Coordinates of C-alpha atoms and ligand atoms in Angstrom, one line a residue:
X1 CA 0.0 -0.1 0.4
X2 CA 2.4 2.4 0.9
X3 CA 4.5 2.5 -2.5
X4 CA 1.4 4.3 -3.6
X5 CA 4.2 7.4 -2.8
X6 CA 4.3 8.5 -5.9
X7 CA 6.7 11.5 -5.4
X8 CA 9.5 8.5 -4.2
X9 CA 10.2 6.8 -7.5
X10 CA 9.4 10.3 -9.5
X11 CA 11.4 12.0 -12.2
X12 CA 10.7 15.7 -12.2
X13 CA 11.2 18.1 -15.1
X14 CA 10.9 21.7 -14.4
X15 CA 10.7 25.0 -16.5
X16 CA 9.1 27.6 -16.7
X17 CA 5.9 28.2 -19.4
X18 CA 7.7 31.8 -20.7
X19 CA 10.1 30.3 -22.0
X20 CA 9.6 26.9 -23.2
X21 CA 7.2 27.5 -26.1
X22 CA 5.7 29.9 -27.6
X23 CA 2.4 28.7 -30.0
X24 CA 0.6 31.9 -31.0
X25 CA 3.9 34.0 -31.9
X26 CA 4.2 36.9 -29.6
X27 CA 7.6 36.2 -28.4
X28 CA 6.0 34.9 -25.1
X29 CA 6.0 31.3 -24.4
X30 CA 2.3 29.8 -23.6
X31 CA 0.5 26.9 -22.6
X32 CA -0.8 26.2 -25.5
X33 CA 3.2 25.9 -26.4
X34 CA 3.2 24.1 -23.5
X35 CA 0.9 21.5 -24.5
X36 CA 2.3 20.8 -28.2
X37 CA 5.2 19.9 -26.1
X38 CA 4.3 16.9 -23.5
X39 CA 4.8 14.3 -26.1
X40 CA 8.1 15.6 -26.0
X41 CA 8.2 14.9 -22.3
X42 CA 6.1 12.2 -22.1
X43 CA 8.8 10.2 -24.7
X44 CA 11.5 11.7 -22.3
X45 CA 10.3 10.2 -19.6
X46 CA 9.4 12.8 -17.3
X47 CA 6.7 11.5 -14.9
X48 CA 6.0 15.2 -13.2
X49 CA 6.3 18.5 -14.1
X50 CA 7.3 21.6 -11.7
X51 CA 5.8 24.9 -13.4
X52 CA 7.4 28.0 -12.2
X53 CA 5.4 30.7 -10.8
X54 CA 2.9 31.2 -14.2
X55 CA 0.2 34.0 -11.6
X56 CA -0.2 37.5 -12.5
X57 CA 2.5 38.9 -11.9
X58 CA 4.1 42.8 -12.9
X59 CA 7.4 40.3 -13.7
X60 CA 10.1 41.6 -11.7
X61 CA 11.4 38.5 -10.2
X62 CA 10.5 36.1 -13.2
X63 CA 7.0 35.3 -11.9
X64 CA 8.0 35.1 -8.0
X65 CA 6.3 38.1 -7.3
X66 CA 2.3 37.7 -7.9
X67 CA -0.1 40.3 -7.6
X68 CA -2.9 37.7 -8.5
X69 CA -2.7 34.1 -6.9
X70 CA -5.9 33.2 -8.8
X71 CA -5.7 34.2 -12.3
X72 CA -3.2 33.0 -15.1
X73 CA -0.4 35.7 -16.4
X74 CA -2.5 37.1 -19.6
X75 CA 0.8 36.3 -21.6
X76 CA 0.9 32.8 -20.8
X77 CA -3.1 31.7 -21.2
X78 CA -6.5 31.9 -18.9
X79 CA -7.1 29.5 -16.7
X80 CA -9.2 27.3 -19.4
X81 CA -5.4 26.5 -20.7
X82 CA -4.0 25.5 -17.7
X83 CA -6.9 23.3 -17.1
X84 CA -6.5 21.9 -20.4
X85 CA -2.5 21.6 -20.1
X86 CA -3.2 19.8 -16.5
X87 CA -5.4 17.4 -18.0
X88 CA -3.2 16.9 -20.8
X89 CA -0.5 16.5 -18.5
X90 CA -2.9 14.2 -16.9
X91 CA -3.3 12.0 -19.6
X92 CA -0.4 10.6 -20.4
X93 CA 0.5 9.8 -16.6
X94 CA 2.4 13.2 -16.0
X95 CA 1.6 14.6 -12.7
X96 CA 1.8 18.9 -12.1
X97 CA 3.4 20.4 -9.4
X98 CA 3.5 24.3 -9.0
X99 CA 4.9 27.0 -7.5
X100 CA 3.6 28.2 -4.2
X101 CA 4.7 31.7 -3.4
X102 CA 3.3 33.0 -0.4
X103 CA 6.3 34.7 1.6
X104 CA 5.3 38.1 -0.3
X105 CA 3.6 39.6 -2.7
X106 CA 4.3 41.6 -5.7
X107 CA 3.6 45.1 -4.8
X108 CA 1.6 45.3 -7.3
X109 CA -1.1 42.7 -5.2
X110 CA -4.4 44.8 -4.7
X111 CA -3.6 43.7 -0.8
X112 CA -1.0 45.8 -0.4
X113 CA -1.9 48.6 -2.7
X114 CA -5.1 48.5 0.1
X115 CA -2.7 48.3 3.6
X116 CA -0.6 50.8 2.4
X117 CA -3.2 53.4 1.8
X118 CA -5.6 52.6 4.3
X119 CA -4.1 52.4 7.7
X120 CA -7.6 50.7 8.5
X121 CA -7.7 48.0 6.0
X122 CA -8.2 44.6 7.1
X123 CA -4.9 43.9 4.6
X124 CA -2.8 46.3 6.4
X125 CA -2.1 43.8 9.1
X126 CA -1.0 41.3 5.9
X127 CA 2.2 43.1 5.5
X128 CA 5.1 44.0 8.0
X129 CA 5.4 47.3 8.9
X130 CA 7.9 49.8 11.3
X131 CA 7.2 53.6 12.0
X132 CA 11.1 53.8 12.2
X133 CA 13.2 52.7 10.4
X134 CA 14.6 49.4 12.4
X135 CA 18.4 49.0 13.1
X136 CA 18.6 46.1 11.4
X137 CA 17.5 46.8 8.3
X138 CA 20.5 46.6 6.4
X139 CA 21.0 42.9 7.1
X140 CA 19.4 39.6 6.3
X141 CA 18.9 40.7 2.4
X142 CA 19.0 37.4 0.0
X143 CA 20.3 39.3 -2.7
X144 CA 23.2 41.0 -1.6
X145 CA 25.0 43.4 -4.0
X146 CA 21.5 43.9 -5.5
X147 CA 19.1 44.4 -2.9
X148 CA 20.1 47.1 -0.7
X149 CA 18.3 46.6 2.6
X150 CA 15.1 44.6 4.0
X151 CA 12.8 47.3 5.0
X152 CA 12.2 50.1 2.8
X153 CA 9.9 53.0 3.7
X154 CA 6.5 53.7 1.8
X155 CA 5.7 57.3 1.3
X156 CA 2.7 56.4 1.1
X157 CA 2.0 54.1 4.0
X158 CA 4.3 56.8 5.8
X159 CA 5.9 53.4 7.5
X160 CA 8.3 51.4 6.8
X161 CA 7.5 47.8 5.5
X162 CA 9.9 44.5 5.7
X163 CA 10.7 42.6 2.5
X164 CA 13.0 39.5 2.9
X165 CA 14.1 39.5 -0.9
X166 CA 13.5 42.6 -3.4
X167 CA 11.8 46.1 -2.2
X168 CA 8.9 45.1 -4.8
X169 CA 7.9 41.8 -3.1
X170 CA 6.8 42.8 0.4
X171 CA 6.6 40.3 3.1
X172 CA 3.2 38.7 4.1
X173 CA 2.6 38.6 7.5
X174 CA 2.6 35.0 7.3
X175 CA 1.3 34.5 11.2
X176 CA -1.7 36.3 11.0
X177 CA -4.6 33.6 11.0
X178 CA -6.1 35.4 8.4
X179 CA -3.0 35.1 5.8
X180 CA -2.5 31.8 6.9
X181 CA -6.1 31.2 5.3
X182 CA -5.6 32.6 2.7
X183 CA -2.7 30.4 2.0
X184 CA -4.8 27.5 1.9
X185 CA -7.4 29.1 0.0
X186 CA -5.0 29.3 -2.5
X187 CA -3.5 25.9 -2.1
X188 CA -7.3 24.8 -2.4
X189 CA -8.1 26.7 -5.6
X190 CA -5.1 25.1 -7.4
X191 CA -5.8 21.7 -6.2
X192 CA -9.1 22.0 -7.5
X193 CA -8.2 22.6 -11.1
X194 CA -5.5 19.7 -11.7
X195 CA -2.2 19.8 -9.7
X196 CA -0.5 17.7 -7.3
X197 CA 1.0 19.7 -5.7
X198 CA 3.4 22.5 -4.8
X199 CA 6.7 23.6 -4.5
X200 CA 7.3 26.0 -1.9
X201 CA 9.0 29.0 -2.1
X202 CA 11.1 30.1 0.2
X203 CA 9.7 28.0 3.7
X204 CA 12.1 29.5 6.0
X205 CA 10.9 32.5 5.4
X206 CA 7.1 31.7 5.0
X207 CA 7.7 30.3 8.6
X208 CA 9.3 32.9 10.4
X209 CA 8.8 35.3 13.1
X210 CA 8.7 38.7 11.3
X211 CA 8.7 42.4 12.9
X212 CA 10.5 45.3 13.7
X213 CA 11.1 44.0 17.4
X214 CA 12.0 40.7 16.5
X215 CA 15.5 40.4 17.4
X216 CA 15.9 36.9 16.5
X217 CA 13.5 35.3 14.3
X218 CA 12.1 31.4 15.3
X219 CA 10.6 29.3 13.2
X220 CA 6.8 28.7 13.7
X221 CA 7.2 24.6 12.4
X222 CA 3.6 23.7 13.0
X223 CA 2.8 26.0 10.3
X224 CA 3.9 23.2 8.1
X225 CA 1.5 20.6 9.4
X226 CA -0.9 23.0 9.1
X227 CA -0.5 23.0 5.2
X228 CA 0.2 19.7 4.9
X229 CA -2.9 19.1 6.7
X230 CA -5.5 20.8 4.7
X231 CA -3.8 19.9 1.6
X232 CA -4.5 16.1 2.3
X233 CA -7.8 16.4 3.1
X234 CA -8.4 17.9 -0.1
X235 CA -6.7 15.3 -1.8
X236 CA -5.1 12.4 -0.7
X237 CA -1.7 12.2 -2.7
X238 CA -0.9 15.8 -3.2
X239 CA 2.2 16.8 -1.8
X240 CA 4.7 19.9 -1.3
X241 CA 8.3 20.3 -2.2
X242 CA 10.3 22.5 0.4
X243 CA 12.2 24.8 -1.3
X244 CA 14.3 25.1 2.3
X245 CA 18.3 25.6 2.4
X246 CA 18.8 24.4 5.8
X247 CA 21.7 22.4 8.1
X248 CA 20.8 18.9 8.5
X249 CA 20.1 19.1 12.3
X250 CA 17.1 20.8 11.1
X251 CA 15.4 18.6 8.3
X252 CA 13.5 16.8 10.7
X253 CA 11.5 19.7 11.8
X254 CA 10.9 20.7 8.2
X255 CA 9.9 16.9 7.4
X256 CA 8.1 16.3 10.8
X257 CA 9.5 13.7 13.1
X258 CA 6.4 11.3 12.4
X259 CA 6.7 12.4 8.7
X260 CA 3.6 14.7 9.4
X261 CA 5.2 18.0 7.5
X262 CA 6.5 18.4 4.3
X263 CA 6.3 15.4 1.9
X264 CA 9.7 16.6 0.3
X265 CA 12.3 18.9 0.3
X266 CA 15.5 20.2 -1.9
X267 CA 19.0 18.7 -0.5
X268 CA 20.7 22.0 -0.9
X269 CA 23.6 20.6 1.5
X270 CA 23.7 17.3 -1.3
X271 CA 23.6 19.7 -4.1
X272 CA 26.7 21.8 -2.8
X273 CA 29.1 18.9 -2.0
X274 CA 28.2 17.3 -5.2
X275 CA 29.3 20.5 -7.2
X276 CA 32.9 20.3 -5.1
X277 CA 33.1 16.8 -5.5
X278 CA 33.3 17.5 -9.3
X279 CA 35.2 20.0 -8.9
X280 CA 37.7 18.9 -6.4
X281 CA 37.9 15.0 -7.4
X282 CA 37.1 14.2 -3.9
X283 CA 33.6 12.4 -2.6
X284 CA 34.4 12.9 1.1
X285 CA 32.5 15.9 1.7
X286 CA 29.9 14.9 -0.7
X287 CA 29.5 11.5 1.7
X288 CA 29.1 13.5 4.6
X289 CA 26.3 15.2 3.2
X290 CA 24.8 12.1 1.7
X291 CA 25.1 10.6 5.3
X292 CA 24.0 13.9 7.5
X293 CA 21.0 14.1 5.4
X294 CA 20.1 10.4 5.4
X295 CA 17.8 9.8 7.9
X296 CA 14.4 11.0 7.5
X297 CA 10.8 9.7 7.8
X298 CA 9.9 7.1 5.3
X299 CA 7.5 9.2 3.8
X300 CA 9.6 12.2 3.2
X301 CA 11.7 12.3 0.4
X302 CA 14.8 14.6 -0.5
X303 CA 14.8 16.4 -4.0
X304 CA 18.1 15.7 -5.9
X305 CA 19.4 18.7 -8.3
X306 CA 22.3 19.5 -10.1
X307 CA 21.0 23.5 -11.6
X308 CA 17.8 24.8 -10.9
X309 CA 17.1 28.8 -12.4
X310 CA 18.7 30.3 -9.4
X311 CA 22.4 30.7 -9.0
X312 CA 24.3 27.7 -7.7
X313 CA 24.9 28.3 -4.0
X314 CA 27.2 27.4 -2.4
X315 CA 26.9 29.5 0.9
X316 CA 27.1 25.9 2.8
X317 CA 30.3 25.2 2.4
X318 CA 34.0 26.3 3.6
X319 CA 35.9 29.2 2.1
X320 CA 38.3 27.0 0.7
X321 CA 35.6 24.8 -0.7
X322 CA 33.8 27.4 -2.0
X323 CA 36.7 29.3 -3.8
X324 CA 37.7 25.7 -5.3
X325 CA 34.3 25.4 -7.0
X326 CA 34.9 29.3 -8.4
X327 CA 38.3 28.1 -9.7
X328 CA 36.8 25.1 -11.7
X329 CA 33.4 26.3 -12.9
X330 CA 33.4 30.4 -12.7
X331 CA 36.6 31.9 -12.1
X332 CA 35.1 35.2 -13.4
X333 CA 33.3 37.7 -11.5
X334 CA 30.5 37.9 -13.9
X335 CA 30.1 34.3 -13.2
X336 CA 29.0 34.6 -10.0
X337 CA 26.6 36.1 -8.3
X338 CA 25.2 37.7 -4.7
X339 CA 28.8 36.8 -2.9
X340 CA 28.1 33.1 -2.9
X341 CA 27.2 31.6 -5.9
X342 CA 27.2 31.0 -9.3
X343 CA 24.9 31.9 -12.7
X344 CA 25.4 29.0 -14.9
X345 CA 24.3 25.8 -16.8
X346 CA 25.5 23.2 -16.2
X347 CA 27.0 21.9 -19.3
X348 CA 28.9 25.7 -19.8
X349 CA 30.6 24.6 -16.6
X350 CA 32.0 21.1 -17.3
X351 CA 33.1 22.5 -20.5
X352 CA 30.9 20.8 -22.4
X353 CA 32.5 17.5 -21.5
X354 CA 30.1 15.0 -22.7
X355 CA 32.1 12.4 -20.3
X356 CA 31.1 14.9 -17.0
X357 CA 28.3 15.9 -18.1
X358 CA 26.7 11.8 -18.1
X359 CA 28.7 11.3 -14.9
X360 CA 27.2 14.5 -13.5
X361 CA 23.5 13.1 -14.1
X362 CA 24.4 9.4 -13.5
X363 CA 25.6 10.6 -10.0
X364 CA 22.6 12.5 -9.6
X365 CA 19.9 10.1 -10.6
X366 CA 21.4 7.7 -8.4
X367 CA 21.6 9.6 -5.2
X368 CA 19.5 8.6 -2.6
X369 CA 16.4 10.9 -3.4
X370 CA 13.9 11.8 -6.0
X371 CA 15.8 13.7 -9.4
X372 CA 14.7 17.0 -10.5
X373 CA 15.6 18.1 -14.1
X374 CA 16.2 21.3 -15.0
X375 CA 14.2 21.7 -18.8
X376 CA 17.2 22.5 -21.5
X377 CA 19.9 20.4 -19.5
X378 CA 18.6 17.5 -21.6
X379 CA 20.4 19.0 -24.2
X380 CA 23.3 20.2 -22.8
X381 CA 21.9 23.9 -23.1
X382 CA 24.1 26.5 -22.2
X383 CA 23.7 30.2 -20.3
X384 CA 24.0 33.6 -21.7
X385 CA 26.4 35.8 -19.2
X386 CA 25.8 39.1 -20.8
X387 CA 22.2 39.0 -19.3
X388 CA 20.9 40.5 -15.8
X389 CA 21.5 37.7 -12.9
X390 CA 20.4 35.2 -12.8
X391 CA 18.9 35.4 -16.7
X392 CA 21.7 34.5 -17.9
X393 CA 20.6 30.6 -17.1
X394 CA 16.5 30.9 -18.1
X395 CA 17.3 31.5 -21.9
X396 CA 14.2 29.8 -24.0
X397 CA 14.1 26.2 -24.7
X398 CA 16.0 25.2 -28.2
X399 CA 13.8 23.2 -30.2
X400 CA 15.4 23.4 -33.5
X401 CA 18.0 24.9 -36.3
X402 CA 15.1 27.0 -37.3
X403 CA 15.3 31.0 -36.4
X404 CA 15.3 31.8 -32.3
X405 CA 15.5 28.2 -32.0
X406 CA 12.1 26.8 -32.8
X407 CA 10.9 29.0 -29.6
X408 CA 9.1 31.2 -31.3
X409 CA 7.9 33.0 -34.9
X410 CA 8.1 36.6 -33.2
X411 CA 11.7 38.5 -33.6
X412 CA 11.4 39.7 -30.2
X413 CA 11.6 36.4 -28.2
X414 CA 11.2 37.5 -24.2
X415 CA 14.1 36.9 -23.6
X416 CA 16.9 36.0 -26.3
X417 CA 17.8 32.5 -27.3
X418 CA 21.5 31.5 -27.2
X419 CA 22.1 32.1 -30.9
X420 CA 25.9 32.0 -31.2
X421 CA 29.3 29.9 -30.1
X422 CA 29.1 25.9 -29.0
X423 CA 25.3 26.3 -27.1
X424 CA 24.1 28.5 -30.0
X425 CA 20.1 26.8 -30.9
X426 CA 22.1 25.8 -34.6
X427 CA 24.2 23.1 -32.5
X428 CA 22.2 22.1 -29.4
X429 CA 18.5 21.7 -29.9
X430 CA 16.2 18.9 -29.7
X431 CA 14.8 18.4 -33.3
X432 CA 18.3 17.7 -34.3
X433 CA 19.5 15.5 -31.0
X434 CA 16.2 13.0 -31.5
X435 CA 17.8 11.8 -34.6
X436 CA 21.2 11.0 -33.3
X437 CA 21.2 8.6 -31.3
X438 CA 24.3 9.3 -29.1
X439 CA 22.6 12.3 -28.6
X440 CA 22.4 14.0 -24.6
X441 CA 19.1 14.1 -25.4
X442 CA 18.6 10.0 -26.1
X443 CA 21.6 9.4 -23.1
X444 CA 18.9 11.4 -21.0
X445 CA 16.1 9.7 -21.8
X446 CA 17.3 5.8 -21.7
X447 CA 19.1 7.0 -18.4
X448 CA 15.3 8.0 -17.0
X449 CA 14.0 4.7 -18.0
X450 CA 16.7 3.4 -16.0
X451 CA 15.8 5.4 -12.9
X452 CA 12.3 4.6 -13.1
X453 CA 13.2 0.8 -13.1
X454 CA 15.4 0.8 -9.7
X455 CA 12.8 1.9 -6.8
X456 CA 15.4 1.0 -4.7
X457 CA 17.7 4.4 -5.5
X458 CA 14.1 6.2 -4.6
X459 CA 12.7 3.8 -1.9
X460 CA 15.4 1.7 -0.3
X461 CA 18.0 2.4 2.4
X462 CA 21.7 2.8 1.8
X463 CA 25.2 1.8 1.9
X464 CA 28.4 4.2 1.2
X465 CA 30.6 1.1 0.3
X466 CA 34.8 1.1 0.9
X467 CA 36.6 1.5 -2.2
X468 CA 39.9 2.8 -0.5
X469 CA 39.9 5.7 -3.6
X470 CA 38.0 9.4 -2.5
X471 CA 37.4 10.0 -5.8
X472 CA 35.4 6.8 -6.4
X473 CA 31.8 6.7 -4.8
X474 CA 30.1 3.3 -4.4
X475 CA 26.8 3.0 -3.1
X476 CA 24.4 0.7 -2.7
X477 CA 20.6 0.6 -2.4
X478 CA 18.7 -2.1 -0.7
X479 CA 14.5 -2.4 -0.8
X480 CA 12.2 -5.4 -0.4
X481 CA 15.4 -7.6 -0.9
X482 CA 16.4 -6.2 -3.7
X483 CA 19.6 -4.6 -4.5
X484 CA 21.7 -2.2 -6.5
X485 CA 25.1 -1.0 -6.7
X486 CA 26.1 2.3 -8.2
X487 CA 30.0 3.3 -8.9
X488 CA 31.1 7.1 -9.9
X489 CA 34.6 7.8 -10.8
X490 CA 35.0 11.7 -10.6
X491 CA 39.4 11.4 -11.4
X492 CA 40.2 12.4 -14.8
X493 CA 42.0 9.7 -14.8
X494 CA 40.9 6.0 -14.6
X495 CA 41.0 4.1 -11.4
X496 CA 40.9 0.7 -10.4
X497 CA 39.3 -0.2 -7.2
X498 CA 38.1 -3.6 -5.1
X499 CA 34.9 -3.4 -2.9
X500 CA 32.7 -5.7 -1.2
X501 CA 28.8 -5.5 -2.2
X502 CA 28.8 -5.7 2.1
X503 CA 25.8 -8.1 1.3
X504 CA 25.7 -10.9 4.2
X505 CA 22.7 -13.0 3.5
X506 CA 24.3 -15.1 1.3
X507 CA 23.2 -13.9 -1.5
X508 CA 25.0 -14.4 -4.8
X509 CA 26.0 -11.2 -5.5
X510 CA 27.2 -11.0 -9.0
X511 CA 26.5 -7.5 -10.2
X512 CA 25.0 -7.3 -13.1
X513 CA 25.0 -4.2 -15.6
X514 CA 22.7 -2.2 -16.3
X515 CA 23.6 0.1 -19.3
X516 CA 26.2 -1.9 -20.9
X517 CA 27.5 -5.8 -21.4
X518 CA 30.3 -5.6 -19.0
X519 CA 28.9 -7.7 -15.6
X520 CA 31.4 -8.4 -13.2
X521 CA 31.7 -11.7 -10.7
X522 CA 33.7 -11.4 -6.9
X523 CA 36.8 -13.0 -7.3
X524 CA 37.7 -16.2 -4.2
X525 CA 38.0 -13.0 -1.8
X526 CA 34.6 -12.4 -2.1
X527 CA 35.7 -8.7 -3.3
X528 CA 35.1 -7.3 -6.9
X529 CA 37.1 -5.2 -8.9
X530 CA 36.4 -3.0 -11.3
X531 CA 38.2 -0.5 -13.8
X532 CA 36.8 2.6 -13.9
X533 CA 37.5 4.8 -17.1
X534 CA 38.1 8.4 -16.6
X535 CA 35.0 9.8 -15.3
X536 CA 33.3 6.3 -15.3
X537 CA 30.0 5.3 -13.5
X538 CA 28.5 1.6 -13.6
X539 CA 24.9 0.5 -12.2
X540 CA 24.2 -2.6 -11.6
X541 CA 22.4 -5.1 -10.2
X542 CA 23.5 -7.3 -6.8
X543 CA 22.4 -10.8 -6.9
X544 CA 22.7 -12.4 -11.0
X545 CA 20.3 -13.8 -13.4
X546 CA 19.0 -16.3 -11.4
X547 CA 18.0 -13.4 -9.0
X548 CA 17.0 -11.4 -10.8
X549 CA 14.0 -14.3 -12.0
X550 CA 12.6 -14.3 -8.5
X551 CA 12.9 -10.7 -7.2
X552 CA 9.8 -9.9 -5.9
X553 CA 7.6 -7.2 -7.6
X554 CA 8.2 -3.6 -7.1
Ligands
LIG1 C1 13.2 31.6 -4.5 C2 12.9 31.7 -5.8 O1 13.6 30.3 -6.3 C3 13.9 32.8 -6.6 O2 14.0 32.8 -8.1 C4 12.8 33.8 -6.2 O3 14.2 34.9 -6.3 C5 13.2 33.8 -4.7 N1 12.6 32.9 -3.8 C6 11.8 35.0 -3.8 O4 10.8 34.5 -4.4

């Protein structure tokens, strides 16, 4: 029964409607365009789509500044188109998750407009105000270097208002029961229109106490339980995937000790040490991060990712580790952002080296959690550093070698399509890669298929095996008497390693290679010896063919 938890063995694909596919030729991607691409996504094998914000918004933070939670941005289509889309996705067995951005609204939201104009308005207390400039106004900025403060004076209200992010994103007073009720209403609305859950934006800030007198904010974790409870009352199998870049010791507060809070969280800890491992060929901090974040309630799950729509945030690494990653993947000032991250896409960071790209993806797909793929990464798309801040890695999807990569018929795409250099649409596009059996696209399709066939990774317990080589990560997953073993060599040279599968129940522990015909039998000493090429990886099923035939159902 418990295997019904669909998100434990899902493959999530994230995209933004505005830069995916433009059907009406106005230069902006739309739901009609996205619907035309659903068969592509179905073919790729993804099981869920996460949509970045598509609601009404002035678009000053790419939709993360919402001015109406109950409407679709007219540039993307209508509510009718949205429902057609969720329905069409469902027909292909694809679930839809959407962003839930409720830490703040746009300053153009009518709640904020009414709040600032009228101290008696019921919305006044939906935001956080102060008569005087709070002493900590120049602390806690999320976008240092671009964002000047966390409090701004509103000349109309003649008070200061709090904004954790940009000044056009006033924070909601999430401790106010009326605001909490509205958040539930928003969730209830979209769940009714066919979504399977939410990627909740900025969760630690949503649940934080806020105000001019709050010197030491604390998290109101109970709120998370209330959100989940409500959602599951409405639709039993819906989930919340939390964006919470927090320390491993607080993870349990987000999942809930009894698994009664967030079903999923993004694993930022593993993400950062993964990039350190790729930069240094040293897997030890990655192993530490995997082990530290290893324990969570059975119903909880990590979202594993490489790059997302934001900068690659390296804020949780040590200074030396961070500098190592900067040196390897973003050495120039223009590659870096907010003093802590890199604003590049994966392929250019890895020098377009196919071996390294496969290694990175193979690793991400076999870490304990559910993989989250960013649109365009399946093609090895690049970035455009001439664009401001995070827009560098938010360029339109490259569909073909037609003008503007086949994204739009308009001459004015909402964000310029990458049109020159090795990552230009002329060289990197879906149409061409679909025809080439050895393309990154076809490789991704195969690895997605394989990942779905090894639910041990999503569901099972894991053990990191000793290889005696810090450049090689070996892990075994066990679930329902089935085991899978994966190896990754992060060094740029071949490595020969010896290891034991660690299975102690006397099972045949021959290793059946799931990706090629190159299997492995243990030597007399019970150990396997495998030679991995530079950046090589292996996925094995443990137990030999006889075992395969007998293995229990998934
Ligand atoms: C986190 C989102 O990922 C980011 O893109 C956005 O700017 C902030 N939250 C503010 O909503």
